[in-house]
Short mmCIF file of C-alpha atoms in Angstrom, two decimals:
data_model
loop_
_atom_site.label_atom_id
_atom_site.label_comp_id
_atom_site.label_asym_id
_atom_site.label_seq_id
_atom_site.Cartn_x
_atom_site.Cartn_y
_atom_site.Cartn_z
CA UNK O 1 -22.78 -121.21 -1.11
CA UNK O 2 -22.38 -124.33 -2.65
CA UNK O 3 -21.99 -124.49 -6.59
CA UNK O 4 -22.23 -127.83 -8.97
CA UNK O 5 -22.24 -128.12 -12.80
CA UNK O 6 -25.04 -130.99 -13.65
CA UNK O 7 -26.26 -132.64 -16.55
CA UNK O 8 -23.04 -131.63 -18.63
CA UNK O 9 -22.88 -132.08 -22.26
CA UNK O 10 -20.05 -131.76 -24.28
CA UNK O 11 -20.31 -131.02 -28.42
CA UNK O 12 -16.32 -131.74 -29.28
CA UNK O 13 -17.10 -131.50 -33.48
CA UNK O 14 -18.40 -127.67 -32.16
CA UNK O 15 -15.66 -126.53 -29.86
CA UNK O 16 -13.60 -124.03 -32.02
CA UNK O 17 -11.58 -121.69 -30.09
CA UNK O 18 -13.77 -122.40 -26.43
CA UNK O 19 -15.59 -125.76 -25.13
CA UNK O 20 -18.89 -125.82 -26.53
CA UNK O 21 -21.53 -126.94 -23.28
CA UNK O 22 -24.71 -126.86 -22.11
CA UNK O 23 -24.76 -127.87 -17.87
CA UNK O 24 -27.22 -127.11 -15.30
CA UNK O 25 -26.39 -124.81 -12.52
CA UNK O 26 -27.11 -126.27 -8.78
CA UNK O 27 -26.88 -123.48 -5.60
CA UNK O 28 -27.08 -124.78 -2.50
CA UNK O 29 -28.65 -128.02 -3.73
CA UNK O 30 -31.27 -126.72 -6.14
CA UNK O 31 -31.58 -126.26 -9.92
CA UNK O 32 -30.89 -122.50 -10.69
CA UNK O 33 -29.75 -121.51 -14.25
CA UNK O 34 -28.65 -123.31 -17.44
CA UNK O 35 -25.31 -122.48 -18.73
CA UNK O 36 -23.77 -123.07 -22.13
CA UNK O 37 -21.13 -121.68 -24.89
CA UNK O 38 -21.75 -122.08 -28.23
CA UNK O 39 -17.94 -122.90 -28.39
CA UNK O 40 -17.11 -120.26 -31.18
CA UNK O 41 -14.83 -117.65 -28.58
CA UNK O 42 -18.01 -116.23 -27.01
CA UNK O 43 -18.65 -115.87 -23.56
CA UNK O 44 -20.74 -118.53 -21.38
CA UNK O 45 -24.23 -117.32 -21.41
CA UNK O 46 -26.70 -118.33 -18.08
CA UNK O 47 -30.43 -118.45 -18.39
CA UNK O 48 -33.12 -118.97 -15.94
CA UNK O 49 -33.86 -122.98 -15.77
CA UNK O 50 -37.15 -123.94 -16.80
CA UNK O 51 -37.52 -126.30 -13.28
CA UNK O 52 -35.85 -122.96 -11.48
CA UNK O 53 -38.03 -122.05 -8.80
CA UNK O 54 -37.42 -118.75 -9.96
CA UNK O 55 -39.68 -119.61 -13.21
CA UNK O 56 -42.87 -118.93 -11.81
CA UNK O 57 -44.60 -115.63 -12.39
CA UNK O 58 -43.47 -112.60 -10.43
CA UNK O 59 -39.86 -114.15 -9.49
CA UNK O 60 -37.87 -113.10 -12.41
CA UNK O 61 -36.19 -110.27 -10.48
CA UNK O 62 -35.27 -112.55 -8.20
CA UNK O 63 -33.66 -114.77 -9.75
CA UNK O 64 -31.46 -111.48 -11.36
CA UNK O 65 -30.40 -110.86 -7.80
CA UNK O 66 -29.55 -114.53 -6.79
CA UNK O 67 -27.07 -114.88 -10.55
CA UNK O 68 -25.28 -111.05 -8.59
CA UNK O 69 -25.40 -113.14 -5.52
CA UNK O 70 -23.77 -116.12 -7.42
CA UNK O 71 -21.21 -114.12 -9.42
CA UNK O 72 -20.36 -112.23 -5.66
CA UNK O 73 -19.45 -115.83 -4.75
CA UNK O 74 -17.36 -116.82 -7.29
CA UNK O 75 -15.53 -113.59 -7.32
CA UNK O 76 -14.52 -114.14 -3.60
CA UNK O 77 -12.98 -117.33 -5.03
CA UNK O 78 -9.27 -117.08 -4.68
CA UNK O 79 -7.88 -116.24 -8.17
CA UNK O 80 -5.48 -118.96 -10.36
CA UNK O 81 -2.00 -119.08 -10.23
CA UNK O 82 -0.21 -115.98 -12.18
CA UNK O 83 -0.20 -116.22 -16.14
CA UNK O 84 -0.33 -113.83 -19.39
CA UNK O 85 -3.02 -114.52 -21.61
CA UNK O 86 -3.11 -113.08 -25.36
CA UNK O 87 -6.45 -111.55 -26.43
CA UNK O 88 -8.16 -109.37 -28.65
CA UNK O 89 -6.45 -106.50 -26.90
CA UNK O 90 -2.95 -108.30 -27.18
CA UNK O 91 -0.83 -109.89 -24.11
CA UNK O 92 -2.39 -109.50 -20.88
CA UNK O 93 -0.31 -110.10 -18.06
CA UNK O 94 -2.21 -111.29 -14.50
CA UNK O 95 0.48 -111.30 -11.91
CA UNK O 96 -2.11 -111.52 -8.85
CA UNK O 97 -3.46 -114.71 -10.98
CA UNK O 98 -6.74 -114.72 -12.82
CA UNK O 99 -9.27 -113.25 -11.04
CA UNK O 100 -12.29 -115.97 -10.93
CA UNK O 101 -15.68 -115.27 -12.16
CA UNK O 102 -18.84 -117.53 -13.01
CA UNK O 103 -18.05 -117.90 -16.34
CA UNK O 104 -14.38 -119.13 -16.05
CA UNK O 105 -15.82 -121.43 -12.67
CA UNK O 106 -18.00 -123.01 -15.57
CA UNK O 107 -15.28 -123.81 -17.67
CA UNK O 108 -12.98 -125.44 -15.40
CA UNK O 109 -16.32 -127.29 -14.24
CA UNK O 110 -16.40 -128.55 -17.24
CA UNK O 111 -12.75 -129.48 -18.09
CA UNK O 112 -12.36 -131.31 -15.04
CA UNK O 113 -15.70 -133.26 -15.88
CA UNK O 114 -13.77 -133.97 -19.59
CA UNK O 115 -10.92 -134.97 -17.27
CA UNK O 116 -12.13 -137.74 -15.23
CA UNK O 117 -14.52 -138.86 -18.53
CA UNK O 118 -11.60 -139.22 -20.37
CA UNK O 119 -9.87 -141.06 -17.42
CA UNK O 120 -12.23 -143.54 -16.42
CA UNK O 121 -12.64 -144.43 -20.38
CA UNK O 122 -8.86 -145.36 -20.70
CA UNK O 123 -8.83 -147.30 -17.12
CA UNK O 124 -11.86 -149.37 -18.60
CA UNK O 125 -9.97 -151.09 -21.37
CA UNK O 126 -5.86 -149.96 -20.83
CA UNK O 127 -3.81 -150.35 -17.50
CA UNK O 128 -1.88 -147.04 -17.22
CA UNK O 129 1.44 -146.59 -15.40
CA UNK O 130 3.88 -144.29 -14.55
CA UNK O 131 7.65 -145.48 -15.25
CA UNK O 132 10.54 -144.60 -12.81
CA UNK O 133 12.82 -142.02 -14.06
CA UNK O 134 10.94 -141.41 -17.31
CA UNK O 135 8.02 -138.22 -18.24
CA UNK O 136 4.37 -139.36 -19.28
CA UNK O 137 1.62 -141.98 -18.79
CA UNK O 138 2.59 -145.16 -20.05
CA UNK O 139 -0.46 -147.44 -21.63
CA UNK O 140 -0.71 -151.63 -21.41
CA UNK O 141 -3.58 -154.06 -21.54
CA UNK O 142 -1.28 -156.68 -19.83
CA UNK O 143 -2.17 -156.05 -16.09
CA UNK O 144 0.60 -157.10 -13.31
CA UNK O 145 0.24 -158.10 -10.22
CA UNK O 146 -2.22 -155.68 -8.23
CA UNK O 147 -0.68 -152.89 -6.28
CA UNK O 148 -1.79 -150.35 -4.02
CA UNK O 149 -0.42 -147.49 -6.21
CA UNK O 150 2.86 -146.98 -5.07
CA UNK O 151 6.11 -147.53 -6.68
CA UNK O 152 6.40 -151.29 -7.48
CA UNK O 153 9.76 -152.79 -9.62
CA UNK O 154 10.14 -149.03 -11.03
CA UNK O 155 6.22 -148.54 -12.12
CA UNK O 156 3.47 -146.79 -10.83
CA UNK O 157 0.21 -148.34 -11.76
CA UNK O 158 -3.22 -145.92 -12.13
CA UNK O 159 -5.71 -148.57 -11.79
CA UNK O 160 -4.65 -149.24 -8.50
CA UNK O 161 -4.75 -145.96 -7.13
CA UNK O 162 -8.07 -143.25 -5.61
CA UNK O 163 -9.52 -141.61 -8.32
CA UNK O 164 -8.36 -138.51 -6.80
CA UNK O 165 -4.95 -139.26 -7.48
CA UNK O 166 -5.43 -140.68 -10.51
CA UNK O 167 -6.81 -137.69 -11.82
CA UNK O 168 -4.38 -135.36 -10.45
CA UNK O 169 -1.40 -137.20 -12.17
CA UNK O 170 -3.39 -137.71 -15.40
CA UNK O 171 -4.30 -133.93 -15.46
CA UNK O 172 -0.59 -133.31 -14.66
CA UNK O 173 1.12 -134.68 -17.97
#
């Protein structure tokens, strides 16, 4: 089963204490379920798309049993790396890892979409670098000599480089 977050949009003024988003949900190619949090601690609540092709008459229950379908899937995920989380019910200790669900899929969805946004924004008008020996992303809008990414006279440029690695070190610090 394949799984996408489209059409994300992102209400930063409204995020208190979770990301506040409305996305569409894609299976296997195909516009299934709208997805949002209101961004105020609540869970991420999923309703049947209007274009779903679940919205005609008569298909309602099956679009119940696709979501249990869906959720299935993203249960079988493997689970993140172990953590302790504090909550309502105090510190919560996971030491299998988080075990994934639909609604925490969503949210890293989304973060990751923030992510690259965020990334491709600062590329656009800043040359960003890694320095040799030294923590953090360096900023410039003087822009050197092109590289292919690698270490050049003790910098690291992230222009030059895949998005994909871009990304990852960007995400990393």
């Amino acid at each position: 089963m394949k799984l996408e977050l489209k059409s994300i949009k992102y209400t930063e003024w409204m995020s208190e204490e979770t990301l506040c988003f409305t996305a569409s949900l894609w299976v296997d190619g195909k516009v299934f379920a709208e997805v949002s949090n209101q961004g105020h601690g609540g869970c991420t609540d999923v309703h049947m798309h209007s274009k779903s092709a679940f919205g005609k008459s008569g298909k309602r229950t099956s679009f119940f049993r696709r979501l249990k379908e869906v959720q299935a899937h993203c249960k079988s995920m493997p689970s993140l790396e172990p953590c302790a989380l504090f909550g309502a019910e105090g510190l919560k200790t996971f030491s299998e890892g988080l075990p994934m669900n639909l609604e925490l899929w969503c949210n890293m969805e989304v973060e990751e979409f923030l992510a690259r946004r965020d990334l491709k924004r600062k590329l656009k008008s800043h040359v960003l670098f890694l320095m040799e020996g030294k923590d953090g992303i360096y900023q410039t809008k003087f822009h050197p000599t092109v590289t292919d990414g690698s270490w050049k006279d003790g910098r690291r440029i992230l222009n030059d480089m895949s998005e994909v690695d871009a990304l990852a070190i960007w995400k990393a610090n």
